[in-house]
């Protein structure tokens, strides 16, 4: 279990001292993060690191998970998609199930904390069913740049009860909405198995054990099997690259308990590209295995991220941190991380030919990859590590709790 | 959301009054249940009902879920199997991961309650990592009649820190262990979608929508795809029955998030019995759908439960409650519920011929099924409904908290 001071070698002692200074204002205060899954997905990963770290600098910070069930997750995934702009059949029964889960949770969950931080739409209605005795923050990880109006209007009536809304990108701020809003970029934990440094020997062994040969250059996309990650498009790009350079594509994605669409999308790809898989040129991995993800991102010559929508995209952060150039869509939070031509390339998500061209060029240029990789690692070190996120949360909790009782 | 008084029509007002009397001694007290999943499996189902009900009679009763991850669940499933008598490769690294999850959870989980109730082995080590300020109960749902000595010796060192151990059957009491122990039978909630009364029309529509034809007599086993439920044996029995009566077998089982073996077992059955599935005589269902499970148990002429090990077996309770005779293995908690020749039949789990004979006889005898079905429903009403379980927990919390500070 990591403590704040364990990050000193990576971020420097000044950063650690700044965090401890911030935390002194929070002695005796408590906060709780509430989200809807503890397995799979970026939010669970962040909280798994953030909750112990917040405690290690003095704040009492709990992490609770709403108790959903499959029908509920099917509905909230549709809300999620609608917030990212999709159409939705917004029925009574969907709204009812959505509220029931929060109502039931509120009937027993003891939320005696000085600040309550709700992640994403799933536990959003909780604020309706608890007596509000403290500041509530709605931390939305979704791309809110062009939400479905029907769903956003519906959610606004709950969001307005909150004291602050936190989003991942300036473009997601809601200009026609009077609630206080703030941009906080997500971050990765460099000391977790998914991101720790791995010796070459460990990388090779891990890949061998997982059945990933390294006789050809590797390209990889590590992202849930989700239509927003355009897994079909990734295979199309790979086909174009493969016509010029013999290489291999590995797509790895866990199944988040709160995302019921994953299995179907995975099955479709497996069926449609059976020949490619049979030949060993396309490898699909669904095991949740952080060390393997880490090894793949390090061994890959290029990481591709061909998403159509991304709140922020921690998969890109992870790849950059490992010194691997990223060729990615110019959407959502990706341009906050990838600087075109500096630590990777940005493209229109539909520009398959462009993706293929950039990837092909990178595969053949060791020096370019090394230079971009170094830049990528520096980008993450400066802006997207968990210590920066921790500091942001300490500030938010201080601000809101100071404000509340005065 | 159900309240204690909503059960009056089913259990009578005397039972409700008894519960409220018990709860008066608990005003101002709090308790928390901690288990390791909120989706799938009997424990999550019980807690989903029990937590709100405990609150509805005045006790502050919370429900928290430990934050495990796939590797952790793989290990704890092995511990579970070992407690039920299997061999295990009991490595250092398994023990380390087992403890780490509790240690991390303890670093942030605020457990300010007057009584802490830990379910099953997954969160058992928590007691090591929290300052113990209140009584702790270890509620073990596993068959402990002949545990693997290595694992049980290892767990005992943690269990001994608890104030009480609760098991599901007299046979699971540990005679060579000085800790106070108590038998509490699990129970089902008659007002949950899985168990509520369904009109015939709703049953038919539900089955039709799920692709289950009702032109032939149905046999069903509704249980996770788990080797302890002997799904292969169920198909073998079905083959014997089918040789005499044209009928259909439906096997339905969700995937619990904390049971990683399920998918493999399901795939094996699907492959091995492809022909039977193709013909429509064997239907496998993995969707988590409570109403469908309910409808199947009601429409089935016979419910089979061919388990090799069962802590208690709520699937049997559910079937009996629906007035369907149960032909089941004479193991674990099943003989507490099924009385041979009264509300079903008990057989040696390996006696396929015996299973087939009993099922065949029942399929052809409407009167026998009706009589047994009525007896089954009465058995459950008297002994295995959630109101009785609620009363048991109120007593335990009263006993322990009264005892603790005097």
CSV table of C-alpha atoms in Angstrom, one decimal, chain A:
chain,number,residue,atom,x,y,z
A,1,UNK,CA,0.0,0.0,0.0
A,2,UNK,CA,1.5,3.3,-1.1
A,3,UNK,CA,1.9,6.5,0.9
A,4,UNK,CA,2.3,10.0,-0.3
A,5,UNK,CA,6.0,10.1,0.5
A,6,UNK,CA,6.7,7.0,-1.6
A,7,UNK,CA,6.2,9.2,-4.7
A,8,UNK,CA,9.1,11.5,-3.9
A,9,UNK,CA,11.5,9.8,-6.3
A,10,UNK,CA,9.2,10.3,-9.1
A,11,UNK,CA,7.7,13.7,-8.5
A,12,UNK,CA,10.3,15.3,-6.2
A,13,UNK,CA,10.2,16.3,-2.6
A,14,UNK,CA,8.8,19.7,-3.3
A,15,UNK,CA,5.5,18.2,-4.6
A,16,UNK,CA,5.3,15.9,-1.5
A,17,UNK,CA,5.8,18.9,0.8
A,18,UNK,CA,3.1,20.8,-1.0
A,19,UNK,CA,0.7,18.0,-0.5
A,20,UNK,CA,1.4,17.7,3.2
A,21,UNK,CA,1.0,21.5,3.5
A,22,UNK,CA,-2.4,21.4,1.9
A,23,UNK,CA,-3.5,18.4,4.0
A,24,UNK,CA,-2.8,20.3,7.3
A,25,UNK,CA,-5.9,22.4,6.7
A,26,UNK,CA,-7.9,19.2,6.7
A,27,UNK,CA,-7.1,17.6,10.0
A,28,UNK,CA,-10.2,16.1,11.5
A,29,UNK,CA,-12.1,16.4,8.3
A,30,UNK,CA,-13.6,13.4,6.4
A,31,UNK,CA,-14.8,12.8,2.9
A,32,UNK,CA,-16.2,9.9,0.9
A,33,UNK,CA,-16.0,9.0,-2.8
A,34,UNK,CA,-19.0,7.1,-4.1
A,35,UNK,CA,-19.0,5.4,-7.5
A,36,UNK,CA,-20.6,2.3,-9.0
A,37,UNK,CA,-18.0,-0.4,-9.5
A,38,UNK,CA,-14.8,-1.5,-7.8
A,39,UNK,CA,-13.6,-3.6,-10.7
A,40,UNK,CA,-12.7,-2.4,-14.2
A,41,UNK,CA,-12.8,1.1,-15.6
A,42,UNK,CA,-10.8,4.2,-14.9
A,43,UNK,CA,-12.8,5.5,-12.0
A,44,UNK,CA,-12.3,2.4,-9.9
A,45,UNK,CA,-8.6,2.5,-10.7
A,46,UNK,CA,-8.3,6.1,-9.6
A,47,UNK,CA,-10.2,5.5,-6.4
A,48,UNK,CA,-8.3,2.4,-5.5
A,49,UNK,CA,-5.2,4.7,-5.3
A,50,UNK,CA,-6.7,7.9,-4.2
A,51,UNK,CA,-8.6,6.6,-1.2
A,52,UNK,CA,-5.6,5.2,0.6
A,53,UNK,CA,-3.4,8.2,-0.4
A,54,UNK,CA,-5.9,10.7,0.9
A,55,UNK,CA,-5.8,8.8,4.2
A,56,UNK,CA,-2.0,8.7,4.2
A,57,UNK,CA,-1.9,12.5,4.4
A,58,UNK,CA,-4.3,12.8,7.3
A,59,UNK,CA,-7.8,13.2,5.8
A,60,UNK,CA,-10.3,10.5,6.6
A,61,UNK,CA,-11.3,9.6,3.1
A,62,UNK,CA,-13.6,6.6,2.5
A,63,UNK,CA,-14.6,5.0,-0.8
A,64,UNK,CA,-18.0,3.4,-1.1
A,65,UNK,CA,-19.6,1.6,-4.1
A,66,UNK,CA,-23.3,1.9,-4.9
A,67,UNK,CA,-25.0,-1.5,-5.0
A,68,UNK,CA,-26.4,-1.7,-8.5
A,69,UNK,CA,-27.5,-4.8,-10.5
A,70,UNK,CA,-27.4,-5.8,-14.1
A,71,UNK,CA,-30.7,-4.1,-15.2
A,72,UNK,CA,-29.5,-0.9,-13.5
A,73,UNK,CA,-26.2,-1.0,-15.3
A,74,UNK,CA,-27.8,-1.5,-18.6
A,75,UNK,CA,-29.8,1.7,-18.0
A,76,UNK,CA,-27.0,3.8,-16.7
A,77,UNK,CA,-24.8,2.8,-19.6
A,78,UNK,CA,-27.6,4.2,-21.8
A,79,UNK,CA,-27.6,7.4,-19.8
A,80,UNK,CA,-23.8,7.5,-20.2
A,81,UNK,CA,-24.1,7.1,-24.0
A,82,UNK,CA,-26.8,9.8,-24.1
A,83,UNK,CA,-24.6,12.2,-22.2
A,84,UNK,CA,-22.0,11.6,-24.9
A,85,UNK,CA,-24.7,12.6,-27.5
A,86,UNK,CA,-26.6,9.4,-28.4
A,87,UNK,CA,-30.3,9.0,-28.7
A,88,UNK,CA,-32.2,7.3,-25.9
A,89,UNK,CA,-35.6,5.8,-25.3
A,90,UNK,CA,-36.1,7.6,-22.0
A,91,UNK,CA,-38.9,5.5,-20.5
A,92,UNK,CA,-40.6,5.8,-17.1
A,93,UNK,CA,-39.3,2.4,-16.0
A,94,UNK,CA,-35.7,3.4,-16.8
A,95,UNK,CA,-36.0,6.4,-14.6
A,96,UNK,CA,-37.7,4.4,-11.8
A,97,UNK,CA,-34.9,1.7,-11.7
A,98,UNK,CA,-32.3,4.5,-11.8
A,99,UNK,CA,-33.8,6.1,-8.7
A,100,UNK,CA,-34.6,3.0,-6.8
A,101,UNK,CA,-31.0,1.9,-6.5
A,102,UNK,CA,-30.1,5.2,-4.9
A,103,UNK,CA,-33.1,5.2,-2.7
A,104,UNK,CA,-32.4,1.7,-1.4
A,105,UNK,CA,-28.7,2.5,-0.9
A,106,UNK,CA,-29.7,5.6,1.0
A,107,UNK,CA,-31.9,3.6,3.3
A,108,UNK,CA,-28.9,1.9,4.9
A,109,UNK,CA,-25.7,3.7,3.9
A,110,UNK,CA,-24.3,5.7,6.8
A,111,UNK,CA,-22.8,8.8,5.1
A,112,UNK,CA,-21.4,10.7,8.1
A,113,UNK,CA,-18.7,12.6,6.3
A,114,UNK,CA,-17.9,16.3,5.9
A,115,UNK,CA,-17.8,16.1,2.1
A,116,UNK,CA,-19.5,13.7,-0.3
A,117,UNK,CA,-18.0,13.2,-3.8
A,118,UNK,CA,-20.3,11.4,-6.3
A,119,UNK,CA,-18.7,9.9,-9.4
A,120,UNK,CA,-20.6,9.8,-12.7
A,121,UNK,CA,-24.4,9.5,-13.2
A,122,UNK,CA,-25.0,6.2,-11.5
A,123,UNK,CA,-25.1,7.4,-7.8
A,124,UNK,CA,-26.1,10.9,-8.8
A,125,UNK,CA,-29.7,10.6,-7.4
A,126,UNK,CA,-28.4,9.8,-3.9
A,127,UNK,CA,-28.5,13.5,-3.1
A,128,UNK,CA,-32.3,13.3,-3.3
A,129,UNK,CA,-32.6,10.5,-0.7
A,130,UNK,CA,-30.2,11.7,2.0
A,131,UNK,CA,-30.5,14.6,4.3
A,132,UNK,CA,-27.9,17.0,3.0
A,133,UNK,CA,-25.6,17.9,5.9
A,134,UNK,CA,-22.4,18.6,4.0
A,135,UNK,CA,-21.1,19.8,0.6
A,136,UNK,CA,-21.7,17.4,-2.2
A,137,UNK,CA,-19.5,17.3,-5.4
A,138,UNK,CA,-20.6,15.7,-8.6
A,139,UNK,CA,-17.5,14.5,-10.4
A,140,UNK,CA,-18.5,13.7,-13.9
A,141,UNK,CA,-15.9,11.7,-16.0
A,142,UNK,CA,-18.1,11.7,-19.1
A,143,UNK,CA,-17.6,13.8,-22.2
A,144,UNK,CA,-20.3,16.5,-21.7
A,145,UNK,CA,-19.5,18.6,-24.7
A,146,UNK,CA,-22.8,17.8,-26.5
A,147,UNK,CA,-25.1,15.9,-24.2
A,148,UNK,CA,-28.5,14.6,-25.2
A,149,UNK,CA,-30.8,17.4,-24.1
A,150,UNK,CA,-33.5,15.2,-22.7
A,151,UNK,CA,-31.2,13.3,-20.4
A,152,UNK,CA,-29.1,16.3,-19.4
A,153,UNK,CA,-32.3,18.3,-18.5
A,154,UNK,CA,-33.4,15.4,-16.4
A,155,UNK,CA,-30.0,15.1,-14.6
A,156,UNK,CA,-29.7,18.9,-14.1
A,157,UNK,CA,-32.5,18.8,-11.6
A,158,UNK,CA,-30.4,16.6,-9.4
A,159,UNK,CA,-27.0,18.2,-10.2
A,160,UNK,CA,-28.3,21.6,-9.1
A,161,UNK,CA,-28.5,20.3,-5.5
A,162,UNK,CA,-24.8,19.7,-5.5
A,163,UNK,CA,-22.2,22.3,-4.4
A,164,UNK,CA,-19.7,21.8,-7.2
A,165,UNK,CA,-19.5,20.0,-10.5
A,166,UNK,CA,-16.1,18.7,-11.6
A,167,UNK,CA,-15.4,17.8,-15.2
A,168,UNK,CA,-12.3,16.5,-17.1
A,169,UNK,CA,-12.0,19.2,-19.8
A,170,UNK,CA,-12.8,22.9,-20.3
A,171,UNK,CA,-15.1,21.9,-23.2
A,172,UNK,CA,-17.4,20.0,-20.8
A,173,UNK,CA,-18.2,23.1,-18.6
A,174,UNK,CA,-21.9,23.9,-18.9
A,175,UNK,CA,-22.3,27.5,-19.8
A,176,UNK,CA,-26.0,27.8,-19.3
A,177,UNK,CA,-25.9,26.2,-15.8
A,178,UNK,CA,-25.4,28.4,-12.7
A,179,UNK,CA,-23.7,25.7,-10.5
A,180,UNK,CA,-20.0,26.2,-9.7
A,181,UNK,CA,-17.9,24.1,-12.0
A,182,UNK,CA,-14.2,23.2,-12.1
A,183,UNK,CA,-11.9,21.3,-14.4
A,184,UNK,CA,-9.8,18.5,-12.9
A,185,UNK,CA,-7.8,16.2,-15.1
A,186,UNK,CA,-7.7,12.5,-14.1
A,187,UNK,CA,-4.4,10.9,-13.4
A,188,UNK,CA,-2.6,7.6,-13.2
A,189,UNK,CA,-0.7,6.0,-10.3
A,190,UNK,CA,2.9,5.3,-11.3
A,191,UNK,CA,3.4,2.9,-8.3
A,192,UNK,CA,0.5,0.5,-9.2
A,193,UNK,CA,1.2,-2.8,-11.0
A,194,UNK,CA,-0.3,-1.3,-14.2
A,195,UNK,CA,2.3,1.5,-14.3
A,196,UNK,CA,5.4,0.5,-12.4
A,197,UNK,CA,8.7,0.1,-14.2
A,198,UNK,CA,9.2,-3.4,-15.5
A,199,UNK,CA,12.6,-4.9,-16.3
A,200,UNK,CA,12.9,-6.2,-19.9
A,201,UNK,CA,13.1,-9.7,-18.7
A,202,UNK,CA,9.8,-9.4,-16.8
A,203,UNK,CA,8.2,-7.9,-19.9
A,204,UNK,CA,9.3,-10.8,-22.1
A,205,UNK,CA,8.2,-13.4,-19.5
A,206,UNK,CA,4.8,-11.8,-19.0
A,207,UNK,CA,4.1,-11.7,-22.8
A,208,UNK,CA,5.3,-15.2,-23.3
A,209,UNK,CA,3.0,-16.5,-20.5
A,210,UNK,CA,0.1,-14.6,-22.1
A,211,UNK,CA,0.8,-16.2,-25.5
A,212,UNK,CA,1.9,-12.9,-27.2
A,213,UNK,CA,4.9,-13.6,-29.5
A,214,UNK,CA,7.4,-10.8,-29.9
A,215,UNK,CA,8.8,-11.9,-33.3
A,216,UNK,CA,7.0,-9.0,-35.1
A,217,UNK,CA,6.5,-5.4,-34.2
A,218,UNK,CA,3.6,-4.9,-31.8
A,219,UNK,CA,0.8,-2.4,-32.1
A,220,UNK,CA,-1.7,-2.3,-29.2
A,221,UNK,CA,-4.9,-0.7,-28.1
A,222,UNK,CA,-5.7,-1.3,-24.4
A,223,UNK,CA,-9.3,-0.2,-23.8
A,224,UNK,CA,-12.6,-1.7,-22.8
A,225,UNK,CA,-14.5,-3.4,-25.7
A,226,UNK,CA,-16.8,-0.5,-26.2
A,227,UNK,CA,-18.2,1.1,-29.3
A,228,UNK,CA,-16.8,4.5,-28.2
A,229,UNK,CA,-13.3,3.0,-28.5
A,230,UNK,CA,-14.0,1.9,-32.1
A,231,UNK,CA,-12.4,-1.5,-31.9
A,232,UNK,CA,-13.6,-2.3,-35.5
A,233,UNK,CA,-11.8,0.8,-36.7
A,234,UNK,CA,-8.7,-0.3,-35.0
A,235,UNK,CA,-8.7,-3.6,-37.0
A,236,UNK,CA,-9.3,-1.6,-40.2
A,237,UNK,CA,-6.3,0.6,-39.6
A,238,UNK,CA,-4.2,-2.5,-38.7
A,239,UNK,CA,-5.2,-4.0,-42.1
A,240,UNK,CA,-3.8,-1.0,-43.9
A,241,UNK,CA,-0.6,-1.0,-41.8
A,242,UNK,CA,-0.1,-4.7,-42.3
A,243,UNK,CA,-0.2,-4.3,-46.1
A,244,UNK,CA,3.1,-2.3,-45.7
A,245,UNK,CA,4.8,-3.7,-42.6
A,246,UNK,CA,4.5,-7.2,-41.1
A,247,UNK,CA,3.3,-6.6,-37.6
A,248,UNK,CA,0.8,-7.8,-35.0
A,249,UNK,CA,-2.1,-6.1,-33.2
A,250,UNK,CA,-3.0,-6.9,-29.6
A,251,UNK,CA,-6.3,-5.6,-28.3
A,252,UNK,CA,-6.8,-6.0,-24.6
A,253,UNK,CA,-9.8,-4.9,-22.6
A,254,UNK,CA,-11.3,-5.9,-19.3
A,255,UNK,CA,-15.1,-6.1,-18.7
A,256,UNK,CA,-16.3,-3.5,-16.3
A,257,UNK,CA,-19.1,-4.8,-14.0
A,258,UNK,CA,-21.1,-1.7,-14.8
A,259,UNK,CA,-20.7,-2.0,-18.6
A,260,UNK,CA,-23.0,-4.7,-20.0
A,261,UNK,CA,-22.2,-4.0,-23.7
A,262,UNK,CA,-18.7,-5.3,-23.6
A,263,UNK,CA,-19.2,-9.0,-24.1
A,264,UNK,CA,-21.3,-8.5,-27.3
A,265,UNK,CA,-18.8,-6.2,-28.9
A,266,UNK,CA,-16.0,-8.6,-28.1
A,267,UNK,CA,-17.9,-11.6,-29.6
A,268,UNK,CA,-18.5,-9.6,-32.8
A,269,UNK,CA,-14.9,-8.8,-33.3
A,270,UNK,CA,-13.9,-12.4,-32.6
A,271,UNK,CA,-16.3,-13.7,-35.2
A,272,UNK,CA,-15.6,-11.2,-37.9
A,273,UNK,CA,-11.9,-11.5,-37.7
A,274,UNK,CA,-11.6,-15.2,-37.0
A,275,UNK,CA,-9.0,-15.6,-39.9
A,276,UNK,CA,-6.7,-12.9,-38.6
A,277,UNK,CA,-6.9,-14.4,-35.1
A,278,UNK,CA,-6.3,-17.9,-36.4
A,279,UNK,CA,-3.1,-16.6,-38.1
A,280,UNK,CA,-2.0,-15.1,-34.8
A,281,UNK,CA,-1.8,-11.5,-36.3
A,282,UNK,CA,-4.7,-10.3,-34.1
A,283,UNK,CA,-4.7,-11.2,-30.5
A,284,UNK,CA,-7.7,-10.4,-28.3
A,285,UNK,CA,-7.3,-10.5,-24.5
A,286,UNK,CA,-10.1,-10.0,-22.0
A,287,UNK,CA,-8.3,-11.1,-18.8
A,288,UNK,CA,-8.0,-8.4,-16.3
A,289,UNK,CA,-4.2,-8.4,-15.8
A,290,UNK,CA,-2.5,-5.2,-14.9
A,291,UNK,CA,1.0,-6.5,-15.3
A,292,UNK,CA,0.2,-7.8,-18.8
A,293,UNK,CA,-1.3,-4.4,-19.8
A,294,UNK,CA,1.8,-2.8,-18.5
A,295,UNK,CA,4.1,-5.1,-20.4
A,296,UNK,CA,2.1,-4.7,-23.6
A,297,UNK,CA,2.2,-0.9,-23.4
A,298,UNK,CA,6.0,-1.1,-22.9
A,299,UNK,CA,6.7,-3.6,-25.6
A,300,UNK,CA,4.4,-2.0,-28.2
A,301,UNK,CA,6.2,0.2,-30.8
A,302,UNK,CA,3.0,2.2,-31.1
A,303,UNK,CA,-0.1,2.5,-29.0
A,304,UNK,CA,-3.2,3.3,-30.9
A,305,UNK,CA,-6.3,4.9,-29.4
A,306,UNK,CA,-8.9,5.3,-32.0
A,307,UNK,CA,-11.8,6.4,-29.7
A,308,UNK,CA,-14.8,8.3,-30.9
A,309,UNK,CA,-15.6,9.8,-27.5
A,310,UNK,CA,-13.4,9.9,-24.4
A,311,UNK,CA,-14.0,11.8,-21.2
A,312,UNK,CA,-10.3,11.9,-20.7
A,313,UNK,CA,-8.7,8.6,-21.7
A,314,UNK,CA,-6.4,7.2,-19.1
A,315,UNK,CA,-5.3,4.5,-21.5
A,316,UNK,CA,-3.4,7.2,-23.4
A,317,UNK,CA,-1.9,8.5,-20.1
A,318,UNK,CA,-0.6,5.0,-19.3
A,319,UNK,CA,1.0,4.5,-22.7
A,320,UNK,CA,2.7,7.9,-22.7
A,321,UNK,CA,4.0,7.2,-19.2
A,322,UNK,CA,5.7,4.1,-20.6
A,323,UNK,CA,7.5,6.0,-23.2
A,324,UNK,CA,5.5,4.6,-26.1
A,325,UNK,CA,4.3,7.0,-28.8
A,326,UNK,CA,0.5,7.3,-29.1
A,327,UNK,CA,-1.4,7.7,-32.3
A,328,UNK,CA,-4.8,8.8,-31.3
A,329,UNK,CA,-8.1,10.5,-32.1
A,330,UNK,CA,-8.3,14.3,-31.7
A,331,UNK,CA,-11.3,14.0,-29.4
A,332,UNK,CA,-12.3,14.5,-25.7
A,333,UNK,CA,-9.4,14.6,-23.3
A,334,UNK,CA,-6.8,13.1,-25.7
A,335,UNK,CA,-5.4,16.4,-27.1
A,336,UNK,CA,-4.8,17.5,-23.5
A,337,UNK,CA,-2.2,14.7,-23.4
A,338,UNK,CA,-1.0,14.0,-26.9
A,339,UNK,CA,0.7,16.9,-28.7
A,340,UNK,CA,0.7,16.3,-32.4
A,341,UNK,CA,4.2,15.5,-33.6
A,342,UNK,CA,5.7,15.8,-30.1
A,343,UNK,CA,4.8,12.7,-28.1
A,344,UNK,CA,2.5,11.1,-30.7
A,345,UNK,CA,0.1,12.1,-33.4
A,346,UNK,CA,-3.5,13.3,-33.4
A,347,UNK,CA,-6.0,12.4,-36.2
A,348,UNK,CA,-9.6,12.7,-37.1
A,349,UNK,CA,-11.1,9.5,-35.6
A,350,UNK,CA,-12.5,8.5,-39.0
A,351,UNK,CA,-9.2,9.0,-40.9
A,352,UNK,CA,-8.1,5.4,-41.1
A,353,UNK,CA,-5.6,6.1,-43.8
A,354,UNK,CA,-4.0,8.9,-41.7
A,355,UNK,CA,-3.8,6.5,-38.7
A,356,UNK,CA,-2.2,3.9,-40.8
A,357,UNK,CA,0.4,6.3,-42.3
A,358,UNK,CA,1.5,7.6,-38.9
A,359,UNK,CA,1.7,4.2,-37.4
A,360,UNK,CA,3.7,2.8,-40.4
A,361,UNK,CA,6.1,5.7,-40.2
A,362,UNK,CA,6.7,5.2,-36.4
A,363,UNK,CA,7.2,1.5,-36.8
A,364,UNK,CA,10.2,2.1,-39.0
A,365,UNK,CA,11.8,5.0,-37.2
A,366,UNK,CA,13.6,4.0,-33.9
A,367,UNK,CA,14.9,7.5,-33.2
A,368,UNK,CA,11.6,9.2,-33.7
A,369,UNK,CA,9.9,6.7,-31.3
A,370,UNK,CA,12.6,7.2,-28.7
A,371,UNK,CA,12.3,11.0,-28.9
A,372,UNK,CA,8.5,11.0,-28.8
A,373,UNK,CA,8.5,8.4,-26.0
A,374,UNK,CA,10.7,10.6,-23.8
A,375,UNK,CA,8.4,13.6,-24.4
A,376,UNK,CA,5.4,11.5,-23.5
A,377,UNK,CA,6.8,10.4,-20.2
A,378,UNK,CA,7.6,14.0,-19.3
A,379,UNK,CA,4.1,15.1,-20.2
A,380,UNK,CA,2.6,12.7,-17.7
A,381,UNK,CA,5.2,13.3,-15.0
A,382,UNK,CA,4.3,17.0,-15.1
A,383,UNK,CA,0.6,16.9,-15.4
A,384,UNK,CA,-1.1,13.5,-15.0
A,385,UNK,CA,0.2,11.7,-12.0
A,386,UNK,CA,-1.9,10.8,-9.0
A,387,UNK,CA,0.0,13.2,-6.7
A,388,UNK,CA,-1.3,16.2,-8.7
A,389,UNK,CA,-4.9,14.8,-8.6
A,390,UNK,CA,-4.5,14.2,-4.8
A,391,UNK,CA,-3.5,17.9,-4.4
A,392,UNK,CA,-6.5,19.0,-6.5
A,393,UNK,CA,-8.9,17.0,-4.3
A,394,UNK,CA,-7.4,18.3,-1.1
A,395,UNK,CA,-8.0,21.8,-2.4
A,396,UNK,CA,-11.6,21.1,-3.3
A,397,UNK,CA,-12.5,19.5,0.0
A,398,UNK,CA,-10.8,22.4,1.9
A,399,UNK,CA,-12.6,25.0,-0.2
A,400,UNK,CA,-16.0,23.4,0.2
A,401,UNK,CA,-15.9,22.4,3.9
A,402,UNK,CA,-14.5,25.8,4.9
A,403,UNK,CA,-17.2,27.5,2.9
A,404,UNK,CA,-20.0,25.3,4.3
A,405,UNK,CA,-20.3,26.1,7.9
A,406,UNK,CA,-19.3,29.8,7.8
